[in-house]
Coordinates of C-alpha atoms in Angstrom, one line a residue:
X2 CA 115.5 72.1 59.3
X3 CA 115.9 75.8 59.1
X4 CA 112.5 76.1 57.6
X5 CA 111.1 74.3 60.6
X6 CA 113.4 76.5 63.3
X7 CA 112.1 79.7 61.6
X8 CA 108.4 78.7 61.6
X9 CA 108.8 77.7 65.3
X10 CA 110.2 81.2 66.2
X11 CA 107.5 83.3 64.2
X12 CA 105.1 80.4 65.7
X13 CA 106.3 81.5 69.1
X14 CA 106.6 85.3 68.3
X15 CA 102.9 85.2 67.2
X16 CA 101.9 83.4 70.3
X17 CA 103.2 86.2 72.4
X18 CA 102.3 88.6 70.3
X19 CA 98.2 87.3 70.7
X20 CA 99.1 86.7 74.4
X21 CA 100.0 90.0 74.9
X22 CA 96.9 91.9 73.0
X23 CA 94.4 90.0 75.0
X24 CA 95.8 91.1 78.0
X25 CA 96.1 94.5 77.4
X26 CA 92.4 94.7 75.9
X27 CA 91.5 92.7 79.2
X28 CA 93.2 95.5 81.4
X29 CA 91.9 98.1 79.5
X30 CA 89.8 100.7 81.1
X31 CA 86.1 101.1 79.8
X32 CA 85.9 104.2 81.8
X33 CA 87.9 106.8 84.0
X34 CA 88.4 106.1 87.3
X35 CA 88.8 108.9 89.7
X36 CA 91.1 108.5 92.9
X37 CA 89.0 109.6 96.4
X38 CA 90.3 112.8 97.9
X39 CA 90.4 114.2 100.9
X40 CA 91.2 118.1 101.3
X41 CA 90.8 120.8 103.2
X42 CA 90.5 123.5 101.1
X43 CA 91.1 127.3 101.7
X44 CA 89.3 130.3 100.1
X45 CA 90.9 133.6 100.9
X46 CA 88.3 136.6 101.0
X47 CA 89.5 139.7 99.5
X48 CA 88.3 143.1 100.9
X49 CA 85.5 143.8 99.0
X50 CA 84.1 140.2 100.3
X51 CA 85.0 138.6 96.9
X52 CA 87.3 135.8 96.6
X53 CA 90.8 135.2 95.8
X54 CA 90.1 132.3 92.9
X55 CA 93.8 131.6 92.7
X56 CA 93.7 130.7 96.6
X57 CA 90.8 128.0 96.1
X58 CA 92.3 126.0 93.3
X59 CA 92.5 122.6 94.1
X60 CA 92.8 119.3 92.1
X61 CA 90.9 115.7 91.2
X62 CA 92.9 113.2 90.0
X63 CA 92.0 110.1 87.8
X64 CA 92.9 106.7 86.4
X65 CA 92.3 106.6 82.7
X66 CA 94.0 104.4 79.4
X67 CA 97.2 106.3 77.8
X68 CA 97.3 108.3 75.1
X69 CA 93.5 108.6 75.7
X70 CA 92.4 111.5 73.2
X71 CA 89.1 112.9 75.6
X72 CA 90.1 115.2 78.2
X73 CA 87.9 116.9 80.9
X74 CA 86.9 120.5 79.6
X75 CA 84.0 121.6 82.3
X76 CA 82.9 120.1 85.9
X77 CA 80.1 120.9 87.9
X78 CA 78.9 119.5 91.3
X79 CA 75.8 118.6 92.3
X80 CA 75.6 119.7 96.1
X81 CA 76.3 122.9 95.1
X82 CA 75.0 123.8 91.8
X83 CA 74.9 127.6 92.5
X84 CA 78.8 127.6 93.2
X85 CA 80.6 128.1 89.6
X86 CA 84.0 126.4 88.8
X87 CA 86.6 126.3 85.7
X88 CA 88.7 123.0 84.7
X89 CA 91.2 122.3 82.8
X90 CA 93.8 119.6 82.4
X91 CA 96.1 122.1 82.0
X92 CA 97.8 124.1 84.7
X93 CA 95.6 127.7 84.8
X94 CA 97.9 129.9 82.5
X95 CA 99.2 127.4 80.0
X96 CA 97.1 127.3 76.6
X97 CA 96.0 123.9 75.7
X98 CA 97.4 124.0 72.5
X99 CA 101.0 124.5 73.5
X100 CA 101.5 121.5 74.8
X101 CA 100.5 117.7 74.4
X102 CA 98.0 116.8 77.8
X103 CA 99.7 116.5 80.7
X104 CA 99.9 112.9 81.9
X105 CA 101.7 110.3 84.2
X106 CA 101.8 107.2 81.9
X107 CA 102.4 103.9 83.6
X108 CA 102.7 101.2 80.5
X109 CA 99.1 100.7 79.3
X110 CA 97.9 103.8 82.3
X111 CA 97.7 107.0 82.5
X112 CA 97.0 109.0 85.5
X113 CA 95.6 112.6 84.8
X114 CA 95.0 115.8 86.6
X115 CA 91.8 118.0 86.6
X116 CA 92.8 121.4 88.0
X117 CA 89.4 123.1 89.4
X118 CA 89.1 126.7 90.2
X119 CA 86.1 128.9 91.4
X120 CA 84.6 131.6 89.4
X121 CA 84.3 135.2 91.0
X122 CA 80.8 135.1 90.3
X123 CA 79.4 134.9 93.7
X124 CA 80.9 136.6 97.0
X125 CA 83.2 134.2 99.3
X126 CA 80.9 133.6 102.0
X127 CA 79.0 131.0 99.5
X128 CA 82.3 128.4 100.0
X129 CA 82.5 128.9 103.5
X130 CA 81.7 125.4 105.6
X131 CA 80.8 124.1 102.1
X132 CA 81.6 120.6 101.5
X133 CA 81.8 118.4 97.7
X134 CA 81.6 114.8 97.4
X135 CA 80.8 114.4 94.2
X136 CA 81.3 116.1 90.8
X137 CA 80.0 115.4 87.4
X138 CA 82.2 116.1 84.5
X139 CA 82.1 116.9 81.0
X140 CA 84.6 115.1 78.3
X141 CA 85.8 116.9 74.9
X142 CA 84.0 114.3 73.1
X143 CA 80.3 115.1 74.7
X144 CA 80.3 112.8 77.4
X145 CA 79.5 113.0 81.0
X146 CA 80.1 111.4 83.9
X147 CA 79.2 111.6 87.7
X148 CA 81.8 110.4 89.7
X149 CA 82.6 110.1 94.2
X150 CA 85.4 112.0 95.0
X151 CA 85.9 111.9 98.6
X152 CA 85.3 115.4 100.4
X153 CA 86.3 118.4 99.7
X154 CA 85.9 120.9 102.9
X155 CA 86.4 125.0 102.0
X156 CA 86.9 127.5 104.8
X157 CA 87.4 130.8 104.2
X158 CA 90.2 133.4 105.3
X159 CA 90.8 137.5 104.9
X160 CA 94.4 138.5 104.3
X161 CA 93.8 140.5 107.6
X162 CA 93.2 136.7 109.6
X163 CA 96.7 136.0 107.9
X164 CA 98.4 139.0 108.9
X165 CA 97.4 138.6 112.2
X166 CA 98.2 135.0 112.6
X167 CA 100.7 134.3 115.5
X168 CA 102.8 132.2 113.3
X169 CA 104.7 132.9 110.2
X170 CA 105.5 130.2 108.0
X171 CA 109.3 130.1 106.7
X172 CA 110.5 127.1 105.2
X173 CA 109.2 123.7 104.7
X174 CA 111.1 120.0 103.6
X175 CA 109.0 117.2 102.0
X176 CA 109.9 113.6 101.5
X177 CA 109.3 110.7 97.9
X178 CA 107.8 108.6 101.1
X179 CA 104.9 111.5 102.2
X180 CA 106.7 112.7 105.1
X181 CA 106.5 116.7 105.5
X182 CA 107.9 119.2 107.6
X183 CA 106.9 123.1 108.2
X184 CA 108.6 125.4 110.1
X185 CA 107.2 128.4 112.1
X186 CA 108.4 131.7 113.6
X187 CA 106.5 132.4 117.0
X188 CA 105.1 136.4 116.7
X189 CA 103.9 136.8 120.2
X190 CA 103.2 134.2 123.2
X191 CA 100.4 131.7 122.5
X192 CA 98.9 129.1 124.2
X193 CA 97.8 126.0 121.9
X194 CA 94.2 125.3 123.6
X195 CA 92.0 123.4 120.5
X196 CA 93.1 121.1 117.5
X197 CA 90.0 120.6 114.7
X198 CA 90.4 118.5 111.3
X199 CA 87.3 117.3 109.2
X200 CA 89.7 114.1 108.6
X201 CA 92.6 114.0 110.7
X202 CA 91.4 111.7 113.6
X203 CA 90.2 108.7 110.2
X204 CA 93.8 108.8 109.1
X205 CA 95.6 108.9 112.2
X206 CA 96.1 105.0 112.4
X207 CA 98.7 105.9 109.3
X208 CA 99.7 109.5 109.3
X209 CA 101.8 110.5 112.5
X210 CA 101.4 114.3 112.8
X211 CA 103.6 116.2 115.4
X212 CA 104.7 119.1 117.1
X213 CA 108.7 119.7 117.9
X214 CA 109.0 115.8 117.3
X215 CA 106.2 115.2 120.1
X216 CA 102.6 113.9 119.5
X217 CA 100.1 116.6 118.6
X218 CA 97.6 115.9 121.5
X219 CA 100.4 116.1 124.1
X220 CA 100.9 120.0 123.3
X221 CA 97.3 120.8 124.2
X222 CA 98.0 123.8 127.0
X223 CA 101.4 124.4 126.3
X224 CA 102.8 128.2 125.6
X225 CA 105.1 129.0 122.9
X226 CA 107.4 132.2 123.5
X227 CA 108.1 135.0 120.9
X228 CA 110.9 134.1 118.4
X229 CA 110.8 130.7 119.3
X230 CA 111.1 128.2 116.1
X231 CA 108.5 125.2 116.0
X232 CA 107.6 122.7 113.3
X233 CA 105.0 120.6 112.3
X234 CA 105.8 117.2 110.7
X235 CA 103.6 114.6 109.5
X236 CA 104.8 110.9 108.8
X237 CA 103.6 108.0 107.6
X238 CA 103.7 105.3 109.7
X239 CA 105.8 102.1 108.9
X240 CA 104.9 98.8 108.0
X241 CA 100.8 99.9 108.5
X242 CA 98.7 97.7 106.3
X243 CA 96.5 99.7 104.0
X244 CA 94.3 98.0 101.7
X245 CA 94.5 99.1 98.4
X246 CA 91.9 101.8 97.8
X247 CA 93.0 103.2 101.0
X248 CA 96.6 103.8 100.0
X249 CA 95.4 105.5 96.8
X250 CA 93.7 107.7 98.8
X251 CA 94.8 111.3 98.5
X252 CA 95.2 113.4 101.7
X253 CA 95.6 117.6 102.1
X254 CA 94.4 118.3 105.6
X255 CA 95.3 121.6 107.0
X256 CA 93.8 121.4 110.9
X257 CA 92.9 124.4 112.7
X258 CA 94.9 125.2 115.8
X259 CA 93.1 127.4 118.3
X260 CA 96.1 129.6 120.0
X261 CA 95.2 132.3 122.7
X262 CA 97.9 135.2 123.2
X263 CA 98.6 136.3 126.7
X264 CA 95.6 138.4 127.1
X265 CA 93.3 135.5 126.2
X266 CA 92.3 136.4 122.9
X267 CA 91.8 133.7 120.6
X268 CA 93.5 133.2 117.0
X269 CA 92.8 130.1 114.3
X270 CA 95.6 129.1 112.6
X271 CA 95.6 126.6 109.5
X272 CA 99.2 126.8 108.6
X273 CA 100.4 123.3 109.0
X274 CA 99.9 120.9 106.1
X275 CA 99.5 117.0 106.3
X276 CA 99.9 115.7 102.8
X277 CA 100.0 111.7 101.8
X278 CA 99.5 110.4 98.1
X279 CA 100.6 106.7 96.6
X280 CA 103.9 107.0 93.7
X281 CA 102.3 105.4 91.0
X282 CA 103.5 102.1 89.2
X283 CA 101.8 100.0 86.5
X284 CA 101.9 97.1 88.7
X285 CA 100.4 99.1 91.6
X286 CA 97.5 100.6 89.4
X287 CA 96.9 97.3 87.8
X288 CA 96.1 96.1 91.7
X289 CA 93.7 99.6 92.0
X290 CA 91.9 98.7 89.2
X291 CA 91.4 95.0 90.6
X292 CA 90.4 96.6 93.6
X293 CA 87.8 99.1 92.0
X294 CA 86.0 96.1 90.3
X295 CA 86.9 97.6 86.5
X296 CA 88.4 94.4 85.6

């Protein structure tokens, strides 16, 4: 009887345990994914018309299996294959070797960063109005792959655009559900008179972005006063029904707010930020990668 009881459990045991290894080798990735992105992307122009690398960093983010040993050491991108860029999977400034690969692992998942910065090889100008949609990128292990990432939209700034902005930034608040708030200090009287996103009107069904609480379109024409305090909030809104890939989707818009000053000089101003990105689960990446087709 006991003999029979114990070769029941290890028959059930083993039966799990087979269960269990086909389904992770059937939910296992045969490639990286790579999330879509949607930024808007500044480059700051120094003086002497270089740039400011540090100010165009920005990021690419992908799906890949845990513990995976391969990490992206190089990226180029084929629109643009004059501009020059570093990656790493490591924050600039932290060696490789110090620490194990940084990595957001979700049971059999892991979702990675590549952090991409340009090279001061070439004067700013070169990333101004220039826009990426895909990338190709190069593994430790000698492979290469061309991937869609969205868009990626530079502009370019001097610190003398940013000195002279009529609004100075002073605090911000940020939410786990994507909602964001910066505040602003008024310099001198401005009259809002132009809103311009690459991206904003495609996500508006979802992202509410506002002025002082009120819609953004509804402060076309208005004047803010020296010293006063405004803030710019974006939300998502509740209960809207993304599909999947869309809610994976991640968003950095910064629009451009055209404010003339009381002697009708005009000023551009890309100091509010709209920000939206999915927290990842294993059961929510598991639906992406039905989604994406890789199962």
């Amino acid at each position: 009887m006991n003999n029979r009881l114990f070769l029941s459990i290890l028959g059930s045991i083993s039966t799990i345990a087979i269960i269990g290894f086909l389904f992770l080798s059937y939910i296992k990735l045969d490639e990286p994914l790579f999330f879509e992105q949607y930024y808007e992307q500044q480059v700051t122009v120094l003086s002497d018309g270089d740039l400011d690398s540090h100010g165009g960093e920005f990021e690419l983010k992908y799906l890949t299996n845990a513990f995976e040993d391969k990490t992206v050491i190089h990226v180029e991108f084929p629109e643009e294959p004059d501009l020059a860029f570093q990656a790493s999977e490591y924050p600039f400034g932290i060696s490789p070797n110090s620490t194990p690969t940084p990595e957001e692992t979700k049971g059999p998942y892991s979702v990675r960063t590549v952090y991409v910065q340009p090279l001061e090889l070439f004067g700013a100008e070169q990333f101004d109005q220039t826009t990426l949609t895909q990338v190709k990128l190069f593994f430790s292990d000698n492979s290469s792959m061309t991937v869609d990432i969205g868009e990626v939209n530079f502009y370019t700034v001097s610190p003398d655009q940013l000195d002279t902005e009529p609004l100075n930034f002073f605090s911000s608040t940020s939410t786990s559900e994507g909602d964001t708030s910066h505040f602003y200090e008024v310099k001198s009287e401005v009259t809002l008179t132009g809103i311009h996103s690459e991206h904003l009107d495609k996500y508006a069904d979802w992202i509410n972005f506002k002025i002082n609480d009120q819609p953004l379109e509804t402060w076309i024409g208005k004047t803010f006063q020296s010293g006063e305090t405004i803030s710019g909030s974006s939300e998502m809104v509740e209960n809207y029904n993304r599909d999947t890939l869309d809610r994976f989707t991640e968003i950095k818009l910064r629009p451009e707010l055209t404010l003339t000053d009381a002697e009708g000089q005009q000023h551009t101003s890309r100091t509010f930020e709209i920000e939206d990105r999915e927290a990842f689960t294993f059961f929510n990446l598991l639906e992406y990668v039905k989604a994406r087709g890789a199962l």
